[in-house]
Every structure is written in C-alpha cells, then in structure tokens.
XYZ file of C-alpha atoms in Angstrom:
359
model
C -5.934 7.591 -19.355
C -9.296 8.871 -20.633
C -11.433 10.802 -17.828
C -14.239 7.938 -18.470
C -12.081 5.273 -17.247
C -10.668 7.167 -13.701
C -14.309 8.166 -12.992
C -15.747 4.135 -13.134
C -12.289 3.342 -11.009
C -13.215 5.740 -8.361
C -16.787 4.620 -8.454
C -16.736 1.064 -8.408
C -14.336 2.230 -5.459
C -16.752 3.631 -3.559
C -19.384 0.942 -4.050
C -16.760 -1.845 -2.724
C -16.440 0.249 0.091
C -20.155 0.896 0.857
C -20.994 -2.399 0.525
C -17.971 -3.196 3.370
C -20.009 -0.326 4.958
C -23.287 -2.045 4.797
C -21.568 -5.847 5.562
C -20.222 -4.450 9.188
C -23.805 -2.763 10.084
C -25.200 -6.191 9.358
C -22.666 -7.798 11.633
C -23.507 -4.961 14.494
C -26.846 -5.613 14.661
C -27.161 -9.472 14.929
C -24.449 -9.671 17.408
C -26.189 -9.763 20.964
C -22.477 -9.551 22.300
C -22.270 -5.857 23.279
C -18.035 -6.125 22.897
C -18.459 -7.698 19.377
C -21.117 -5.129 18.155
C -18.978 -2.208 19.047
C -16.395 -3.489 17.393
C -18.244 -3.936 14.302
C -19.994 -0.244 14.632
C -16.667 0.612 14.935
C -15.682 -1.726 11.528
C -18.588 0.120 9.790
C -17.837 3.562 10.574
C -14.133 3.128 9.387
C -15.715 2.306 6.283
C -18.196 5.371 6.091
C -14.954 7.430 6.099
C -13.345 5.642 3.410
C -16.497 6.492 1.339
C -16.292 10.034 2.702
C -12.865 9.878 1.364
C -13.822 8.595 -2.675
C -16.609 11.271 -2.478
C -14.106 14.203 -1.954
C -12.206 12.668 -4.816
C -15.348 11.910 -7.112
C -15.689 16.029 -6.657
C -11.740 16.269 -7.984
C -12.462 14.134 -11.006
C -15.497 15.771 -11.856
C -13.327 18.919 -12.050
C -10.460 16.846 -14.725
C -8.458 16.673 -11.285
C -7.479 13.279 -11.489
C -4.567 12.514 -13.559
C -3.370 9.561 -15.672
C -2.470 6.734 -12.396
C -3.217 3.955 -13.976
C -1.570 1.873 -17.134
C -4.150 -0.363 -18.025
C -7.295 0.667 -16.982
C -9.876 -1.486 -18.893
C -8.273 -4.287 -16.797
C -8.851 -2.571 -13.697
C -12.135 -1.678 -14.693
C -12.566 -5.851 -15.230
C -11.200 -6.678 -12.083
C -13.163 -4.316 -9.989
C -16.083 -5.227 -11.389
C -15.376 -8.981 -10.814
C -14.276 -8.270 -7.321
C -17.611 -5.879 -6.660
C -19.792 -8.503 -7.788
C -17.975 -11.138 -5.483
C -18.333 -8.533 -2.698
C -22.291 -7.680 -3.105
C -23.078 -12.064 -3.084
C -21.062 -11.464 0.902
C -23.712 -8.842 1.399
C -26.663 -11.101 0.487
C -24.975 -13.809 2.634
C -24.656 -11.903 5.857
C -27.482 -13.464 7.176
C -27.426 -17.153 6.115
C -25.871 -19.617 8.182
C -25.045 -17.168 10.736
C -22.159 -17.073 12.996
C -19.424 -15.879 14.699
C -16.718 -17.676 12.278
C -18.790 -16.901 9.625
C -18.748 -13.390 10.309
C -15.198 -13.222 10.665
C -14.548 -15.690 8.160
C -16.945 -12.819 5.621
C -15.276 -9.678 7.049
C -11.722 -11.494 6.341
C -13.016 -11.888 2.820
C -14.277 -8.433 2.248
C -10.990 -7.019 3.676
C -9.476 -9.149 1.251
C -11.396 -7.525 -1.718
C -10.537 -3.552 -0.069
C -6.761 -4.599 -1.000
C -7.487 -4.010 -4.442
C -4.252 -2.573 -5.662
C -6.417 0.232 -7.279
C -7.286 1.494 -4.024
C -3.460 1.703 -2.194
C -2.574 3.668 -5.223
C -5.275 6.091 -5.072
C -5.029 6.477 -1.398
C -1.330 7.228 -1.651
C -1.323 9.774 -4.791
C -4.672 11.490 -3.946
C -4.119 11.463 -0.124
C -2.840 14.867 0.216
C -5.637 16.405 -1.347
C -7.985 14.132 1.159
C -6.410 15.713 4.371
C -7.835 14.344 7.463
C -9.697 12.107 5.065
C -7.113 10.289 3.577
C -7.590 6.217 4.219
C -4.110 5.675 4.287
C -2.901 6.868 7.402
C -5.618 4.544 9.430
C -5.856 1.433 7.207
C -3.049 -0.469 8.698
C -4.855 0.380 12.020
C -7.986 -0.961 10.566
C -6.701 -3.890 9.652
C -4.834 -4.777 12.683
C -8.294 -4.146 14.737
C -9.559 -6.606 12.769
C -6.939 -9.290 13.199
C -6.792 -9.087 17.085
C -10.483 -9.314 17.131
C -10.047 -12.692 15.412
C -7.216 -13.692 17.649
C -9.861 -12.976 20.710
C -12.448 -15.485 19.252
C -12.224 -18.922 20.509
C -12.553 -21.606 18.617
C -11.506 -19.916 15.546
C -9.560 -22.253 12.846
C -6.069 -21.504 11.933
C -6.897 -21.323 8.296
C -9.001 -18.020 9.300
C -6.243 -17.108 11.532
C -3.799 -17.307 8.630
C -5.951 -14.992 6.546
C -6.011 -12.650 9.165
C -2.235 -12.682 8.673
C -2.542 -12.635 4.933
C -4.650 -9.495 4.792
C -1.975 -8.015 6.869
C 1.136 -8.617 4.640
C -1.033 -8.003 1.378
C -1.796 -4.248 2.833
C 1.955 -3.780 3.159
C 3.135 -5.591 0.447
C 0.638 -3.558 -2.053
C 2.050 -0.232 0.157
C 5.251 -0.968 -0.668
C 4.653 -1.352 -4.499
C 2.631 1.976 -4.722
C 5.320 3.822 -3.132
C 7.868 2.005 -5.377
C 5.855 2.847 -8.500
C 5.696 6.798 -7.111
C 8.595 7.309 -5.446
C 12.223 8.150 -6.018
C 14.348 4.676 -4.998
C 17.255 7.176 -3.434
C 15.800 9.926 -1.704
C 11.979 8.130 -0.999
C 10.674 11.793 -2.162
C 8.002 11.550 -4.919
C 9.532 10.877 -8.440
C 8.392 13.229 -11.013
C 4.782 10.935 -11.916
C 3.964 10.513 -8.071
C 4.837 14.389 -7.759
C 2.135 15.475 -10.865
C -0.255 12.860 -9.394
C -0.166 14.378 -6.397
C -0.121 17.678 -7.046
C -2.793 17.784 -9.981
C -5.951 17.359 -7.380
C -4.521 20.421 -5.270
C -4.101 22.499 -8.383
C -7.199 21.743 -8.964
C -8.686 23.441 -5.663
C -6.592 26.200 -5.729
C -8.169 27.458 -9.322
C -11.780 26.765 -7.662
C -10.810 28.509 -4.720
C -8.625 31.348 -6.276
C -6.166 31.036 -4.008
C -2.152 31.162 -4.682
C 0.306 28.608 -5.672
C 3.737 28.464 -5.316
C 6.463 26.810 -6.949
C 10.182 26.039 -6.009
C 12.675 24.624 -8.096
C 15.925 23.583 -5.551
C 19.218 22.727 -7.342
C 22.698 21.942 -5.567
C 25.582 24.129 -6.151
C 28.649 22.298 -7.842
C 27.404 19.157 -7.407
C 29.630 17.458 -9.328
C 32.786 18.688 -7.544
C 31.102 17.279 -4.603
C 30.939 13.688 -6.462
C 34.712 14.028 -8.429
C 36.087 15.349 -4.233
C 33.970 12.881 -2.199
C 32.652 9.864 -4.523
C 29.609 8.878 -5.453
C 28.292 7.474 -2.492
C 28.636 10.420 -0.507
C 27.066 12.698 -2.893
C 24.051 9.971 -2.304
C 24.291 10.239 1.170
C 24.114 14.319 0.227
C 20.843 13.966 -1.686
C 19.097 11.921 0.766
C 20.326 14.387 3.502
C 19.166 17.548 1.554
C 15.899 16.094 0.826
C 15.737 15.282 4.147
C 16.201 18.640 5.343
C 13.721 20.247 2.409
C 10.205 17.626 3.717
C 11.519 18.670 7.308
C 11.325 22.668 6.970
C 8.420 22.954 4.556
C 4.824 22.464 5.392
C 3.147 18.608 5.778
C 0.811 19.953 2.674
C 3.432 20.900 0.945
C 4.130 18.581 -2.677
C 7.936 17.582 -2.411
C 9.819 15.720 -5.083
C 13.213 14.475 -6.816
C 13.102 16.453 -10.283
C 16.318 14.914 -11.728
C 19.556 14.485 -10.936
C 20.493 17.154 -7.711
C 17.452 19.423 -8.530
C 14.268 18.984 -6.507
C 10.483 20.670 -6.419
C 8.225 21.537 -4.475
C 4.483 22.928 -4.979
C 3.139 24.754 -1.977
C -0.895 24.996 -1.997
C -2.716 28.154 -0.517
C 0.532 30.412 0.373
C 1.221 33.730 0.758
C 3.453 35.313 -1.429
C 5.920 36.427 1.390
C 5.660 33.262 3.315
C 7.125 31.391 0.235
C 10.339 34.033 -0.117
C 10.206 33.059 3.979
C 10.383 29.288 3.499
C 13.116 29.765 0.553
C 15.421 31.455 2.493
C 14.790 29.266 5.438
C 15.367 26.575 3.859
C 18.270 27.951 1.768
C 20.335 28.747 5.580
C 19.480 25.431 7.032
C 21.051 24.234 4.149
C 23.823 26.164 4.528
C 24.433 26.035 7.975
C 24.337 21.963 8.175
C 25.410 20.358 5.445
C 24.909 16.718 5.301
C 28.058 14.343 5.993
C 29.832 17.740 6.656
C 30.776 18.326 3.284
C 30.165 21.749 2.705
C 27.134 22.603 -0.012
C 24.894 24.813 -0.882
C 21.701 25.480 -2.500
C 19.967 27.888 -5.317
C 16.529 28.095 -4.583
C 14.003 29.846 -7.640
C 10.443 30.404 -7.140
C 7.181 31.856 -8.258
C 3.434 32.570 -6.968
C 0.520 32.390 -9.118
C -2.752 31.796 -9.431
C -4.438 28.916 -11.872
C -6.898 29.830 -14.905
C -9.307 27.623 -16.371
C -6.366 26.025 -17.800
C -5.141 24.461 -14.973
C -2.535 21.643 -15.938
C -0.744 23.840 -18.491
C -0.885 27.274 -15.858
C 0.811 24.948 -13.188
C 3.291 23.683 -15.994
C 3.817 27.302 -16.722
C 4.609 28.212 -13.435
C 7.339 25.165 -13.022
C 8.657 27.130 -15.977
C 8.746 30.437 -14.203
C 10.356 28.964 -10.990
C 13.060 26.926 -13.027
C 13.871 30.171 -14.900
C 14.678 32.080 -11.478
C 16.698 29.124 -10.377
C 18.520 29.799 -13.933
C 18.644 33.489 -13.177
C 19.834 32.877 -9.363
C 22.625 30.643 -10.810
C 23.968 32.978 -12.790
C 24.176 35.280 -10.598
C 26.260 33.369 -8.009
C 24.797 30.658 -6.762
C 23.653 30.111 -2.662
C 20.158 32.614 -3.144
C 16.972 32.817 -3.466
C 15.592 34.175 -6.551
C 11.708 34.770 -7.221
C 10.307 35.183 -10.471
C 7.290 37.981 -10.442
C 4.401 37.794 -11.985
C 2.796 40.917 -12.473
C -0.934 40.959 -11.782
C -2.206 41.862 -15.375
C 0.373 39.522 -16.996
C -1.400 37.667 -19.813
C -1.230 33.711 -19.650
C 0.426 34.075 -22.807
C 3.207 35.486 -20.836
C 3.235 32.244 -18.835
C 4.429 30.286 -21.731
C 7.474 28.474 -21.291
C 10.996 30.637 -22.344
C 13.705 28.683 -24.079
C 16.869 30.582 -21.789
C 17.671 27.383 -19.889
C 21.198 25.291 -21.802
C-alpha cells in the first residue's frame, strides 16, 4: 500500500470524526433540556477523543509507521470520501427543521457513517500503539449510550428505533470481521499480518525514543508426538491452552501472535534486558508446571534485545531473526530453556542480517 494512500485514509478519518464532533456540539447547545444536552456534551467529547486518537496515529504515519492494512485502497479512499461528503450535508442540516427526532434521527445517521469498516480495522491493528487512546475499547459503550438515549425519547418511531439496533449489530458485525481478517481462527492470537500491523507503529516509537525491544520466538517441544499420542484435537486444545497461558503472563503491551504451526511470537516494547530473560523463564515454568489438558509439554523459548536504526522494518525483521536463531540454538541443546541471543553493543547492523542455520 503506498504511504500516500494510508495517510488520506487516516485523514479523511479524522475529518468524519470531527465533523461527528462538531454535529453533537450543535445538538448540546440547542437543546434547552439540561438531561439531553449533557448527554450530547457527553456524545461530543467521545468524539474529541476519537480525533485525539487519529492524531497520535497521523504522527505514526508521518514516521512510515503505518503498514500495508488495507487491499484496495483507492476504493476506500472513494468510499470515504462519498461517506464524508454525506456526513458534512448532516452538519449543514443540524439546524433546519429542528427537533428532537431529527436529532436523533441525524446522530443515528452519523453513527452510521463512523462504522466505516476502515475505521474498526484501524482501531483494532493500531490500538496498541494508541494506549488509553485507543477507540476501541469504548465504542461499543458509545454506541449503546446512544441507543438507550433513543429508547428514553417518547414518541420516537420504530423505524429510528430499529436503526438504533442496526448501528449496534453493524459495530459488532464489522468487529468480528476485523478480528477474523487479523487473527489466528484457533488460538484468537494475532496471525502473522495482524501481528506486523500491530507491532510496526510500536517499532516505530521505540527507534524515536531509543528505547529497547525485545523479541521471543516460543516453539513446543515434540509436538508432534503430542498429536501421533493424543490426536489432533487435543494438540488443538494444547495450542489454545499455551497461548492462553503466554497473553496471561506477559505484559497487556506486549505484541502476541501464532507464527506457524506450534511456534508463537511475541514483541515486547520498552523492556529491560533482564526483565525479558525474567518473563522467558517465567513463562517457560508456568508452562512446565501446568500443562494444558494434562498432557505433559514443554516449551523452548529464544530471545533477543535490541534497539531500532533508521531502518526500522528491516532492524525489527533482523531481530525476529536473532530470536528464532536462539530458539534454534536452545533446541539443540535440549529443549525446555531459555536461550538469548546477545547483541553486542558495537555490533554493526550488518551483523543483524538474517543467518541461513535454521533446516
């Protein structure tokens, strides 16, 4: 996806949502109702944090943060643009033929346009890198606010009612697909795409910041006597139980996804060198200790710390290398440990360059 393209998505993003912004002030101030304008204050500040939210990721783009999301993007250029026009002749509107189903009947409408697929998928990949920020976690919140306001109204028609309703299963329903389209159907960790996306815009801030990255690679030992002793279906049950246990020990910020068959990743933003060895090993014992579906398993756990030149995509790719080649390394020396892979502080990023010693 060329950078042109993801910066116009973002920012016809952001307009749809300040115009939402400026639709809900509207609303606040010609309500006399003190209930109703609160709740419309309240409408138009959840909006001001969305924008908050697309001008934290305008910042990531500018630095090449953003990654390649989208698969046609001229037609969700098109569409946004359509749906951004539609949304600015609401704004002009506000005031004409003025009333309370009107309002409702406008903010149902604009809501309507904010379900933009464009924007569950950003929300979801870029969230992480968003914190506190991040739209996601409130929208369903948002929307529900809005629906039991309507419900409150009297007088209200049913067809306004029902798109209420609508709004409500379109939010989930688009959800749903984004975390279909990002996510690993076994183990509901990122696949490898939703992990990059995600991970890219952290990157990303840890080369502006100069702060340390680190990288595990997680593989099961002898997986495939588990699968040939136990069946198929329990070595499923095993993945989804490991991955389990790996989102449940490491940080909330930290990246976690399915890499391929039994072998999983994680990318840990801002870390100490030691506390990564710390989380390994942690994580390597829980492991250990209780195995999912009682079948006994264990882990090899390989992983690196770095920092990110001005190269950031291929240093990050560089370090996956490093942390796969210590999960090689602990492997072959016996499988169950941790293995780290040093980087010595006046390595070269040539040294960084992927080795060929994995079969």
């Amino acid at each position: 996806m060329h950078e042109p393209a993801v910066k116009e998505i973002i920012g016809l993003c952001r307009k749809l949502d300040e115009t939402a912004h400026d639709v809900y002030a509207k609303f606040r101030d010609l309500f006399e109702d003190e209930r109703l304008s609160r709740f419309w204050a309240d409408m138009s500040r959840a909006e001001a944090e969305h924008v908050a939210f697309w001008v934290q990721v305008e910042h990531l783009e500018a630095s090449s943060g953003i990654p390649d999301i989208f698969e046609q993007p001229d037609e969700i250029i098109a569409s946004l643009r359509k749906t951004l026009s539609q949304s600015e002749d609401l704004l002009r509107g506000c005031e004409a033929n003025f009333s309370i189903s009107n309002a409702f009947t406008l903010a149902c409408r604009m809501e309507f346009y904010l379900l933009h697929p464009a924007f569950e998928m950003l929300f979801h990949l870029l969230g992480p890198a968003a914190g506190d920020a991040n739209p996601e976690s409130t929208y369903e919140s948002h929307i529900s606010g809005l629906i039991d306001m309507l419900c409150a109204q009297e007088n209200m028609t049913p067809e306004v009612e029902l798109l209420g309703e609508t709004l409500q299963r379109l939010w989930k329903e688009n959800r749903l697909l984004a975390q279909q389209a990002t996510r690993d159907d076994l183990t509901g960790l990122l696949n490898r795409r939703g992990f990059f996306s995600a991970s890219f815009p952290l990157t990303h801030l840890a080369q502006r910041t100069n702060s340390t990255v680190g990288v595990m690679m997680i593989d099961l030992d002898h997986f495939k006597t588990v699968n040939d002793r136990y069946g198929h279906n329990a070595g499923d049950f095993m993945l989804k139980g490991v991955a389990k246990m790996i989102t449940q020990t490491l940080r909330a910020s930290d990246i976690v996804g399915r890499y391929g068959g039994e072998e999983f990743i994680v990318m840990l933003p801002e870390i100490h060198n030691a506390a990564t060895a710390d989380l390994a090993e942690k994580l390597r014992r829980i492991i250990e200790k209780h195995p999912p579906e009682g079948i006994p398993v264990t882990v090899s756990i390989g992983f690196v710390n770095g920092t990110l030149g001005k190269h950031v995509h291929e240093d990050f790719h560089r370090l996956i290398q490093k942390a796969d080649d210590a999960l090689y390394q602990a492997k072959r020396s016996g499988r169950n440990r941790v293995t780290e892979n040093i980087i010595a502080e006046d390595e070269p990023q040539e040294a960084l360059l992927p080795s060929s010693n994995r079969p």
